[in-house]
Coordinates of C-alpha atoms in Angstrom, one line a residue:
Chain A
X245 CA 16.9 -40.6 -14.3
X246 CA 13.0 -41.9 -14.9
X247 CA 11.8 -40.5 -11.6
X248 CA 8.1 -40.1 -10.4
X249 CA 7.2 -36.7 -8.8
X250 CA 4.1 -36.5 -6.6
X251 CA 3.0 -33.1 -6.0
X252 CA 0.2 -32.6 -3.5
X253 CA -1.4 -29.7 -2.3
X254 CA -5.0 -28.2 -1.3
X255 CA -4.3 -25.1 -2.5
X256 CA -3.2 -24.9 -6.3
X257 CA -0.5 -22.0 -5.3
X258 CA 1.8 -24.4 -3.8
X259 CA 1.3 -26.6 -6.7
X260 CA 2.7 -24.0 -8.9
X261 CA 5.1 -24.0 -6.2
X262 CA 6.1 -27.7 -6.8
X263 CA 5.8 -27.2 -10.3
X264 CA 8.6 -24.8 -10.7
X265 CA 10.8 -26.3 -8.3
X266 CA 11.3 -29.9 -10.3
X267 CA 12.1 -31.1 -14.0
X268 CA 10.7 -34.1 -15.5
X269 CA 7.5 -35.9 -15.2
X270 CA 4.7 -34.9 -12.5
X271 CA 1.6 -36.3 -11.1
X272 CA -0.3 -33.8 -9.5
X273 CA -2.8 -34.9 -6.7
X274 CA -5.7 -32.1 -6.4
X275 CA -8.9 -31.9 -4.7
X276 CA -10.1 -30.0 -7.6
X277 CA -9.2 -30.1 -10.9
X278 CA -6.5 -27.9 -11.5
X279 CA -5.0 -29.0 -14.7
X280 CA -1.7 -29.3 -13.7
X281 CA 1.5 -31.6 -14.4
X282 CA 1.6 -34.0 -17.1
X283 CA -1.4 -35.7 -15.1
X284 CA -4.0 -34.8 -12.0
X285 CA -5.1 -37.3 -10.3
X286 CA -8.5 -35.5 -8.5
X287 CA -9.6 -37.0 -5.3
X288 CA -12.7 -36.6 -3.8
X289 CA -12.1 -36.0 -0.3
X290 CA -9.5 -34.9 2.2
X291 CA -8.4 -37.2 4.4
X292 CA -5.1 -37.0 5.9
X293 CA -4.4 -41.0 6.4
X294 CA -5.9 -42.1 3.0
X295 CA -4.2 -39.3 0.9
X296 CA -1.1 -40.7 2.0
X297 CA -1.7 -44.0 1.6
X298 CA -2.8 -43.3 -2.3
X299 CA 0.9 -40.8 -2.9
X300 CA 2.7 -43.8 -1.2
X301 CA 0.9 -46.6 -3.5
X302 CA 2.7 -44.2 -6.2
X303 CA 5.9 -45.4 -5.5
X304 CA 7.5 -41.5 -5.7
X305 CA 11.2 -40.4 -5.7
X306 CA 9.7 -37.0 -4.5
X307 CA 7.1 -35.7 -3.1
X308 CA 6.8 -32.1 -3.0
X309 CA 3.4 -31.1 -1.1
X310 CA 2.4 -27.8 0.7
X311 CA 2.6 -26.3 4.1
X312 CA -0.6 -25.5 5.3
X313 CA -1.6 -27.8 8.4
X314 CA -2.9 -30.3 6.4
X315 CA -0.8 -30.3 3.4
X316 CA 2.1 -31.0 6.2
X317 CA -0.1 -33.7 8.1
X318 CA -0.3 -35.7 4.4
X319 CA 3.3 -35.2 3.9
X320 CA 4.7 -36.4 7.2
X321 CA 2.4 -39.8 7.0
X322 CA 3.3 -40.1 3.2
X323 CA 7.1 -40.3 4.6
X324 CA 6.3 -42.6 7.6
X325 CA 4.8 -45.1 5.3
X326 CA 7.6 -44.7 2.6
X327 CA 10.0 -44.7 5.3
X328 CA 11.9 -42.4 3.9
X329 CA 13.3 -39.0 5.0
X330 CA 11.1 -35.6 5.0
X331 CA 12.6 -31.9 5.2
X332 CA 9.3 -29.2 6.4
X333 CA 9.2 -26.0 5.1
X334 CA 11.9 -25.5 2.6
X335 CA 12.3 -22.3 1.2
X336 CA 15.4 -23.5 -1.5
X337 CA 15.4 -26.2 -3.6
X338 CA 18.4 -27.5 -6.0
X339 CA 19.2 -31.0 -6.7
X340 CA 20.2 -32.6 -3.4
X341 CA 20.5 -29.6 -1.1
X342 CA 17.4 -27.4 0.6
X343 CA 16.9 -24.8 2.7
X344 CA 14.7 -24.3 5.8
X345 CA 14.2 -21.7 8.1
X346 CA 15.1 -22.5 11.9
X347 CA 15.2 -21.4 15.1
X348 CA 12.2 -19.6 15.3
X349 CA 12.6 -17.4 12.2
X350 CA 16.5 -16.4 13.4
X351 CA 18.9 -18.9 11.3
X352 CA 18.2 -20.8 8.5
X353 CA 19.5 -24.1 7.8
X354 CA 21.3 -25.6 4.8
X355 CA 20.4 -29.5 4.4
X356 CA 21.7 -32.7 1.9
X357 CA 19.4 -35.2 1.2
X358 CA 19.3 -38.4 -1.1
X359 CA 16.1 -39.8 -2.8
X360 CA 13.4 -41.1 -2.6
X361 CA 12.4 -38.0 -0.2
X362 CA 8.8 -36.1 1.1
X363 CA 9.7 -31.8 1.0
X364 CA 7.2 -29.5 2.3
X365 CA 7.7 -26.4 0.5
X366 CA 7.4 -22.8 1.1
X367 CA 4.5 -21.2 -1.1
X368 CA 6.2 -18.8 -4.0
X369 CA 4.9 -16.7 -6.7
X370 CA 5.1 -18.2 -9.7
X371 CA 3.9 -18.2 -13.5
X372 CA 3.1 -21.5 -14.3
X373 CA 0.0 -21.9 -16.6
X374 CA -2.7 -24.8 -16.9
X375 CA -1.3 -27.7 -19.5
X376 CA -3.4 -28.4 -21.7
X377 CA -2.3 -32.0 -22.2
X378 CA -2.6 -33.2 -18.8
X379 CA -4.5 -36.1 -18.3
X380 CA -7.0 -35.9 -15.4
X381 CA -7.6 -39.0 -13.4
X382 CA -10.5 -39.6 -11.2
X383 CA -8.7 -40.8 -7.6
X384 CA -10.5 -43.7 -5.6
X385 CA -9.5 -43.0 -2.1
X386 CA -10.3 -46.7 -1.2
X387 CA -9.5 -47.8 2.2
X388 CA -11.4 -47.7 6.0
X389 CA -10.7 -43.9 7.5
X390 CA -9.1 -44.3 11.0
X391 CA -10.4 -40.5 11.5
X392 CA -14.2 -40.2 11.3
X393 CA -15.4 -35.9 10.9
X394 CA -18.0 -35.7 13.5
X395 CA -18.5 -31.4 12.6
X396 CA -17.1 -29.0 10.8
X397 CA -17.0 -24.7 11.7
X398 CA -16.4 -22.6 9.4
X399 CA -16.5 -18.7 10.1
X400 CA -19.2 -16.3 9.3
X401 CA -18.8 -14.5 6.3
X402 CA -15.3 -16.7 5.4
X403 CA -12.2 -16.0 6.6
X404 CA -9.7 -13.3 6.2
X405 CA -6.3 -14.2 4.1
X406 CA -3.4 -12.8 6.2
X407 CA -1.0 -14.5 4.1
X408 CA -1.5 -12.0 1.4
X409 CA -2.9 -8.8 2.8
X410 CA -0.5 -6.0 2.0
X411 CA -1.2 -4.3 5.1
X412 CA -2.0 -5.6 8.5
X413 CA -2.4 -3.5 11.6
X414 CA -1.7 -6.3 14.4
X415 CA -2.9 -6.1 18.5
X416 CA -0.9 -7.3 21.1
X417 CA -1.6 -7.2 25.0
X418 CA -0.2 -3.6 25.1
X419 CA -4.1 -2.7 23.5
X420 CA -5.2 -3.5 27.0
X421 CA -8.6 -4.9 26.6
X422 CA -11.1 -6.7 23.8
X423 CA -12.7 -3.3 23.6
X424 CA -9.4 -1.1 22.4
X425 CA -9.8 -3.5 19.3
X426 CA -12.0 -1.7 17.9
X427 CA -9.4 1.8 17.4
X428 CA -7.2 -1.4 15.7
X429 CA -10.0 -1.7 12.9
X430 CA -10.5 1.2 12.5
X431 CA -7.2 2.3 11.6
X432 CA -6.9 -0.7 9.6
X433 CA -10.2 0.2 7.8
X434 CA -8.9 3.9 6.8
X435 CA -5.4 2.1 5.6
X436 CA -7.4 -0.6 3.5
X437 CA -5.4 -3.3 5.6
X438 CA -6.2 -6.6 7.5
X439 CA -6.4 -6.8 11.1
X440 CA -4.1 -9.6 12.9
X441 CA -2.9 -10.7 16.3
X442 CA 0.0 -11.9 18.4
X443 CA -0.9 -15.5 20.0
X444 CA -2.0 -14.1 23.5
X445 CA -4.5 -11.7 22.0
X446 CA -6.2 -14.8 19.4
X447 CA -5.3 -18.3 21.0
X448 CA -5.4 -17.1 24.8
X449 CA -7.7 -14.2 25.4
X450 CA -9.5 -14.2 22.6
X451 CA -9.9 -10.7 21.6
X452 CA -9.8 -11.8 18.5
X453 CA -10.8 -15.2 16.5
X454 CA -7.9 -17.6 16.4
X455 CA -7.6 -17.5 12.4
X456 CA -5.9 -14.2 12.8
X457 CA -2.7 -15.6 14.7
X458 CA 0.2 -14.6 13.5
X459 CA 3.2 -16.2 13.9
X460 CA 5.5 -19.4 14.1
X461 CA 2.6 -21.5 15.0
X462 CA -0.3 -19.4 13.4
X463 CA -0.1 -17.2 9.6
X464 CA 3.1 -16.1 8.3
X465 CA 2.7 -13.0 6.9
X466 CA 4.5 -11.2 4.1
X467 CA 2.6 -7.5 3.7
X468 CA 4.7 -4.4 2.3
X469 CA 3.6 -2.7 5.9
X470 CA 3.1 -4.0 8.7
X471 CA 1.8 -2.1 11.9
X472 CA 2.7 -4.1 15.1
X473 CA 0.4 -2.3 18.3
X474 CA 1.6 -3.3 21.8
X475 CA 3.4 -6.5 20.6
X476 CA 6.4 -7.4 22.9
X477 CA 8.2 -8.9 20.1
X478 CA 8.6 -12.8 20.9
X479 CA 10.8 -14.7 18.9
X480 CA 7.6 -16.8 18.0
X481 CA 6.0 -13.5 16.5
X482 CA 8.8 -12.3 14.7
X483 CA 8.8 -15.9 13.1
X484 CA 5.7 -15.1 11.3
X485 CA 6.7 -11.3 10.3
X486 CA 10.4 -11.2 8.7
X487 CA 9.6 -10.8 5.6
X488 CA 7.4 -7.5 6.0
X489 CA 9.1 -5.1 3.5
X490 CA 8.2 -2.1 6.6
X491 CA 7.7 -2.9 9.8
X492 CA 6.4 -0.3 12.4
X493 CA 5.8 -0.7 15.9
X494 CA 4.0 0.7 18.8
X495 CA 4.8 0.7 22.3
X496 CA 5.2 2.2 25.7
X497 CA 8.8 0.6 26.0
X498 CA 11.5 1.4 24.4
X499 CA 13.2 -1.5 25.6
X500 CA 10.6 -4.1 23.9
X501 CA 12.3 -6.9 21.7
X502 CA 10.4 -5.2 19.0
X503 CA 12.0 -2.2 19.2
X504 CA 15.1 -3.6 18.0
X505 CA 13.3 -6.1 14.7
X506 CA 11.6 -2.6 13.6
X507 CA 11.8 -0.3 11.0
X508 CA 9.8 3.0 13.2
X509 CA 8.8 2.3 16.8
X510 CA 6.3 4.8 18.1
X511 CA 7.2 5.3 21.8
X512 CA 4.0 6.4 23.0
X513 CA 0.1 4.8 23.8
X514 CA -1.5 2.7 20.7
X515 CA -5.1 4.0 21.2
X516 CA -3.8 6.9 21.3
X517 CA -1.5 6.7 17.8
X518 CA -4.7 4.6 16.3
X519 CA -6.9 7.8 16.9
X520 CA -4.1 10.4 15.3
X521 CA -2.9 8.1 13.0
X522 CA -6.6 7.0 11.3
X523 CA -7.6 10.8 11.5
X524 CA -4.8 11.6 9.7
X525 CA -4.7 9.2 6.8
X526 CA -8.6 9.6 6.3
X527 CA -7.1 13.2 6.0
X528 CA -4.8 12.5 2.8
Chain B
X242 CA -2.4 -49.6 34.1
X243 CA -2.6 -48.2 30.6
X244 CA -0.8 -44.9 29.8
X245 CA -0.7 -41.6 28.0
X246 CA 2.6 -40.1 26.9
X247 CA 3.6 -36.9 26.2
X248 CA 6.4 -36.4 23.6
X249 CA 8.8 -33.2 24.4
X250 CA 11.8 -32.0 22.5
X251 CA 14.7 -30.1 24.4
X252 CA 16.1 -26.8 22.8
X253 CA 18.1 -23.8 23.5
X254 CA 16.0 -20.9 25.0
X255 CA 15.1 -19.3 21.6
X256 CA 14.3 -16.0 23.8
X257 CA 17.6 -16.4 24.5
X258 CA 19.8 -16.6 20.9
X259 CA 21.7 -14.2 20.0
X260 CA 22.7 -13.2 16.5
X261 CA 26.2 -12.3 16.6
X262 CA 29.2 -11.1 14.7
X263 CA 30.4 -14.6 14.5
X264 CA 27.3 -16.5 13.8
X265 CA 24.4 -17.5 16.0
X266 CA 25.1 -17.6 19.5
X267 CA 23.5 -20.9 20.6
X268 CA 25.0 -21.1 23.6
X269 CA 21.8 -20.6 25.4
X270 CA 20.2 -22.2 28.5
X271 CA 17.7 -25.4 27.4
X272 CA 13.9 -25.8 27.6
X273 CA 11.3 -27.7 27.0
X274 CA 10.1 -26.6 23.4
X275 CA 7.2 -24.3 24.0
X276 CA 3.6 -26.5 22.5
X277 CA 5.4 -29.4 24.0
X278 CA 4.7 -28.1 27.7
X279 CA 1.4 -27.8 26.0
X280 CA 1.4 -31.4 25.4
X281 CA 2.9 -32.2 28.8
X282 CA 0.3 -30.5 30.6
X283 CA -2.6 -32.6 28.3
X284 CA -1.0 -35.6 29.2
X285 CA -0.4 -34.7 32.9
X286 CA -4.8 -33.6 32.7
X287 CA -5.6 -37.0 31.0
X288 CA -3.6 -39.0 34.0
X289 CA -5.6 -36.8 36.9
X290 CA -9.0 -37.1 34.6
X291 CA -8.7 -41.0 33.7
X292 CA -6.6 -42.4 35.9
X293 CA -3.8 -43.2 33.4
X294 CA 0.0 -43.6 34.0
X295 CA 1.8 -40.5 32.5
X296 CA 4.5 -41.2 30.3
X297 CA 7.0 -39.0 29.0
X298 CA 9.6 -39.5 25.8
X299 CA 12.2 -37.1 25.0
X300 CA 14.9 -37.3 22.6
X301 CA 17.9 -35.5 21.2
X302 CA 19.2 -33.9 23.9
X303 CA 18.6 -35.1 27.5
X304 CA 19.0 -31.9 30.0
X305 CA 18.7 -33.0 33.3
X306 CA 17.1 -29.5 33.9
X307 CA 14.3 -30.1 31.6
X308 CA 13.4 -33.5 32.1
X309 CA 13.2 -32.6 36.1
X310 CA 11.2 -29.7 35.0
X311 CA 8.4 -32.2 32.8
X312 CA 8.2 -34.7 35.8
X313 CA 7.5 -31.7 38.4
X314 CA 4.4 -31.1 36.1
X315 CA 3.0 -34.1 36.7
X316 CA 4.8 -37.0 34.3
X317 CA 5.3 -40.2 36.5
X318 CA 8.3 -41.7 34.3
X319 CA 10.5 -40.2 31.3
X320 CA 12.2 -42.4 28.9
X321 CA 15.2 -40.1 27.2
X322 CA 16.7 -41.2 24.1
X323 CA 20.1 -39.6 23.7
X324 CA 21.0 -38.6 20.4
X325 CA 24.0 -36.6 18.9
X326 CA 22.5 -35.8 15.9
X327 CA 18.9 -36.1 14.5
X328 CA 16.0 -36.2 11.7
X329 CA 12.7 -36.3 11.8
X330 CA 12.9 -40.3 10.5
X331 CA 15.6 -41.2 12.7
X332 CA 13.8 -39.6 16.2
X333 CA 10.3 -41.0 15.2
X334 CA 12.1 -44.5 14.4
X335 CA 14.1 -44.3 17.9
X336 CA 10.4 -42.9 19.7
X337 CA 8.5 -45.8 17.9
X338 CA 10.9 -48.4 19.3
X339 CA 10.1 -47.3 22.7
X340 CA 6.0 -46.5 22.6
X341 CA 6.3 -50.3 21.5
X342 CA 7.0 -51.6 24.8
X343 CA 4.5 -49.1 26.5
X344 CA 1.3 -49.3 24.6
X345 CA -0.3 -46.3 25.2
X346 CA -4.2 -45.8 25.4
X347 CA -2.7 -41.5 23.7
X348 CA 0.4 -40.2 22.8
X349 CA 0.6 -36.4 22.5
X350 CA 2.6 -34.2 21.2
X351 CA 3.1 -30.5 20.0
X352 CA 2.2 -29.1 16.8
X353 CA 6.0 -28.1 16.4
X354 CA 9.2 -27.2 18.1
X355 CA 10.8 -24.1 17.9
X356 CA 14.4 -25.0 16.8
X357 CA 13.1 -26.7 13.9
X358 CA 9.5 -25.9 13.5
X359 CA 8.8 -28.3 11.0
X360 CA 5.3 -29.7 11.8
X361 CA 5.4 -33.1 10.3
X362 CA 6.9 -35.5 13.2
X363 CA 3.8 -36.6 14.5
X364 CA 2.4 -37.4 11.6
X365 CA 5.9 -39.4 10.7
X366 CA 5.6 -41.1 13.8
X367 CA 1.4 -41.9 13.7
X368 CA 2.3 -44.0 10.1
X369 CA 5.7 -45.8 12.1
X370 CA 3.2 -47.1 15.0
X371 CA 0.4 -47.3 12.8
X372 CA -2.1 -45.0 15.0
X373 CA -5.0 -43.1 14.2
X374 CA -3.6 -39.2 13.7
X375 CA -5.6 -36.0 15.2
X376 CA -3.2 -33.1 14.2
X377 CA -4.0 -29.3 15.3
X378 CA -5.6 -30.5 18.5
X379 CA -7.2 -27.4 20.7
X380 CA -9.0 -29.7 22.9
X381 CA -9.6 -33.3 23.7
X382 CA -11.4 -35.3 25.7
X383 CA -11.6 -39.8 26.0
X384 CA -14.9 -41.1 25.6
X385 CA -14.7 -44.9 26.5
X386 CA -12.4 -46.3 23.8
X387 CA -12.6 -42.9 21.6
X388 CA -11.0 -40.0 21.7
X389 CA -13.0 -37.1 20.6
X390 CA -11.0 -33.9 19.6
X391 CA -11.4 -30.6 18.3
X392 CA -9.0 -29.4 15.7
X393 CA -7.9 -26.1 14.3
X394 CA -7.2 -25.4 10.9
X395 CA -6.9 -21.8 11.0
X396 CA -9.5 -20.7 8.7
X397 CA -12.2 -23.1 10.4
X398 CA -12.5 -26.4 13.1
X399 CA -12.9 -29.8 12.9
X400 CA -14.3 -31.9 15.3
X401 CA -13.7 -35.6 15.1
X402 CA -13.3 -38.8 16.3
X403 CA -11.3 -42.2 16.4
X404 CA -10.4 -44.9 18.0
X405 CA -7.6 -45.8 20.7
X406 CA -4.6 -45.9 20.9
X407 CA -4.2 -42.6 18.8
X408 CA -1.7 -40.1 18.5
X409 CA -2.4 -35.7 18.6
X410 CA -0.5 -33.2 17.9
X411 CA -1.7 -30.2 20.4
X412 CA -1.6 -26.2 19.5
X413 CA -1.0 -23.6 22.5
X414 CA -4.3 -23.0 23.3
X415 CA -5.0 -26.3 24.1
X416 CA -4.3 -25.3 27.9
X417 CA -2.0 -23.2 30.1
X418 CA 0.8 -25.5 31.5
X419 CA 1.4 -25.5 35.0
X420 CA 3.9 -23.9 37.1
X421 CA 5.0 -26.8 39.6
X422 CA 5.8 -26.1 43.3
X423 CA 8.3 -26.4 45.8
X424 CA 7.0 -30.0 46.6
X425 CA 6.3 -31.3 43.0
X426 CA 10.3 -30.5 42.7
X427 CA 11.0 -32.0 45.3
X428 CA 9.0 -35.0 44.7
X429 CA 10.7 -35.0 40.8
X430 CA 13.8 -35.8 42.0
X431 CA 12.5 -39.3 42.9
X432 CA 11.0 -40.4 39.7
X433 CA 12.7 -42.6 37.2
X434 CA 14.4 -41.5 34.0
X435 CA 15.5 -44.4 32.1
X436 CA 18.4 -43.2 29.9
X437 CA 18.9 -44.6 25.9
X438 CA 21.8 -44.2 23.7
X439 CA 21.2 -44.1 20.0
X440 CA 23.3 -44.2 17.4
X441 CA 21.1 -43.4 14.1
X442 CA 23.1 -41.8 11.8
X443 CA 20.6 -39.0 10.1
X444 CA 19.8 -39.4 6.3
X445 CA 19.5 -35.5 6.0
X446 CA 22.6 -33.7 6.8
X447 CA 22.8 -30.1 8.1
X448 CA 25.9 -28.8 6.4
X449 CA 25.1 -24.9 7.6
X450 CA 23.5 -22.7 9.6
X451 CA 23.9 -19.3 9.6
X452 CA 21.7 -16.3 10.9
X453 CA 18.6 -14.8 9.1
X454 CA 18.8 -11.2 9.6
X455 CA 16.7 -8.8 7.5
X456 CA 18.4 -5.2 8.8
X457 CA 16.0 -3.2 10.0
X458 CA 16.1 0.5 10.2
X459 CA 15.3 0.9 13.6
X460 CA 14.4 4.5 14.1
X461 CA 12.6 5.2 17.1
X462 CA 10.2 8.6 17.1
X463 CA 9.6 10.4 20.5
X464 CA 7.5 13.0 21.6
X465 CA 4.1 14.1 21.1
X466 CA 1.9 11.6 19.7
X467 CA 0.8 14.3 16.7
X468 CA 3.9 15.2 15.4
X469 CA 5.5 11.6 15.7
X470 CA 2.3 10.4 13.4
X471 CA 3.6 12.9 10.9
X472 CA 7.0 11.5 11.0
X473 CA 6.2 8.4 10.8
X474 CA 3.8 9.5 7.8
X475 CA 6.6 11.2 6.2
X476 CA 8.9 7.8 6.2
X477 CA 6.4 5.9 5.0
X478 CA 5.7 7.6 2.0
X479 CA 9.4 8.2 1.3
X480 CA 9.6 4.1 1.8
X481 CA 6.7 3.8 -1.1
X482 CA 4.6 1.7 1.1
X483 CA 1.6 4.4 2.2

């Protein structure tokens, strides 16, 4: 089958992703030259609406794109325009059959599909190298934007990458206050780890910026330990934390959702185990 | 009049699913998908801010329950699409059909559901209707014939503009819905639901579900906070991860 495959992504790991999930001929659609797929076309902006309209001009069978909030916002107006059918974060990817993760993190879903088709896919290590024979194409993303950028924020001093932190020491409303952060840090500081949050602490009370979120809507997170401090244990959090290899948590109840989707639970007070802990590892 | 309307998607409780020896246990009460009260409770603001007319679309399925529960919050109608079964192309086709006949100054809607999660309806849906998309949405605000919107994109914001009608996808801290009273209950009971079979046959087929369980070890350490640190210390290192 002469089929064309559109792979689009801002961040080159989930075009490696794409990559090694499809045979045949690619295009690759970049924001930066990447060097990738028999040819990248390189556009010079990101716009949502305009990106689609130039994959959709392509005339794909597939699309494969990423799943970070705007690779997924380019991929669901790619399949409105196409009209054609769109599975969302699939892990699995053979032929006509995927799979997807539902139900807040707790079943996952085996799907059939036929082509033409839009897949968002999940981001995967991979080893796919630059080819050195791919023709680079300068993208003209012609066309009126709907969506004019008035301002853009980004953080001081960038932002922190949750997605691949190998440790992260995570608050939730059991810390009690903004203050009692602070004994989160520092633990995470003496374990060389990243400091994250269930949605109350970042999106709600803002104890701490919104970037750290973790969870279904927020970071999914993947780190070999991961230290969960007076976090009930939503199904929406434990969405974004089942594939920690470890997971430990701390809390005053023992009858806490998380008590039951941990490896070690702590029953006790997390200032408390922050101090001991922290002293002690500083200590090895 | 013109309107806003609020999309909402009906699910089982996922507080409430069980993973059983038999499969998942699904048999839960329904609720309105979690961002989509957050997208209720935008629309519900717009209406009391702009004097719109508050729309409300549902599809899949129609729980009396839950659509009683979006009109005590403040929606003035709610259109429900039944459907048996369901893809993202087939709901926004059967949602499009309707906004049609409504034209809507907004339509909002959550960032995702939390039986599917998928993210990309909205989107889907902006490209069927043709609208202006704002995706990410932690606050919003009409300005004449604009809507001006802030937008979070985890590692930094966005603020932006367009034109109307346009379509949002909210995130949950966009607001904190409301709890309605004894009287807006009452008072829900009145409003019309206008009731729509559809027949769309899905493109993508779910041929299995079955539970995601990673087995955790579950130990739980009691006692003095000093010596359960060094028991926990102890595991650790004998799991290779400290």
């Amino acid at each position: 089958m002469s089929s064309t495959v559109v792979i689009y992504s801002e961040d080159v790991d989930y075009i490696k992703t794409g990559i090694a999930s499809t045979k045949g001929k690619t295009i690759v659609i970049s924001p930066r030259e990447v060097r990738l797929g028999d040819e990248n076309h390189v556009i010079n902006e990101i716009d949502e609406q305009l990106i689609a309209e130039y994959i959709a001009r392509l005339k794909p069978d597939l699309v494969l794109t990423g799943s970070s909030k705007r690779d997924k916002t380019v991929a669901g107006l790619t399949a409105g325009l196409l009209r054609v059918p769109i599975i969302p974060d699939v892990i699995e990817l053979s032929e006509n059959k995927a799979k997807r993760v539902v139900y807040s993190g707790m079943a996952i879903a085996e799907l059939e599909f036929s082509y033409p088709i839009v897949i968002t896919l999940v981001k995967k290590n991979t080893d796919i190298r630059e080819n050195p024979d791919c023709k680079i194409i300068k993208a003209d993303l012609s066309g009126n934007s709907k969506v004019k950028v008035v301002e853009e924020k980004h953080k001081e001093g960038g932002s922190i990458d949750l997605s691949s932190a190998q440790i992260i020491v995570s608050v939730g409303r059991g810390v009690g206050s903004k203050e009692n952060v602070k004994y989160a840090e520092e633990l995470a500081n003496a374990l060389g780890g990243a400091v994250g949050g269930s949605r109350p602490v970042t999106a709600e009370l803002g104890w701490l910026p919104e970037d750290r979120q973790i969870g279904l809507s927020g970071t999914k997170v993947k780190p070999k330990l991961y230290i969960a401090l007076g976090i009930s244990g939503q199904p929406q959090h434990l969405a974004g934390i089942k594939d920690s290899k470890i997971i430990v948590a701390v809390n005053k109840d023992k009858n806490a959702p998380i008590v039951e989707n941990a490896d070690y639970t702590i029953i006790g007070d997390v200032i408390e185990f922050c101090k001991v802990f922290a002293q002690k590892v500083k200590g090895i | 009049m013109s309107s806003v309307i609020a999309l909402f998607k009906i699910v089982p409780d996922d507080t409430l699913i069980r993973i059983t020896q038999t499969g998942l246990d699904l048999n839960v009460p329904y609720k309105i998908s979690t961002y989509d009260k957050n997208a209720i409770e935008e629309a519900v603001r717009m209406k009391e801010k702009y004097s719109l007319k508050a729309m409300g679309i549902t599809a899949g399925v129609t729980d009396r329950k839950s659509i009683r529960e979006a009109l005590a919050m403040g929606l003035d109608e709610v259109v429900a699409i039944e459907m048996r079964e369901m893809d993202i192309q087939t709901t926004a086709e059967n949602i499009a059909e309707q906004v049609k006949g409504l034209s809507p100054k907004l339509i909002i809607g959550g960032e995702t559901t939390t039986d599917s999660s998928g993210g990309v309806f909205i989107p889907y849906l902006a490209s069927l209707l043709n609208y202006p998309i704002i995706t990410y949405v932690k606050s919003l605000t009409l300005i004449e014939d604009k809507v001006r919107a802030e937008r979070n994109l985890t590692s930094f914001t966005q603020t932006v503009e367009s034109e109307l009608p346009a379509i949002v996808s909210v995130v949950g801290e966009i607001n904190t819905p409301r709890i309605p009273g004894v009287k807006q209950i009452l008072e829900s009971q009145k409003k019309p639901v206008k009731t729509i079979n559809s027949t769309a046959i899905p493109k993508v087929k779910i041929t299995a579900i079955t539970p995601y369980t990673i087995q955790r070890k579950k130990v739980v350490i009691e006692g003095k906070m000093d010596e359960a640190v060094d028991k926990l210390l102890q595991y650790l290192k004998g799991e290779g991860v400290l």
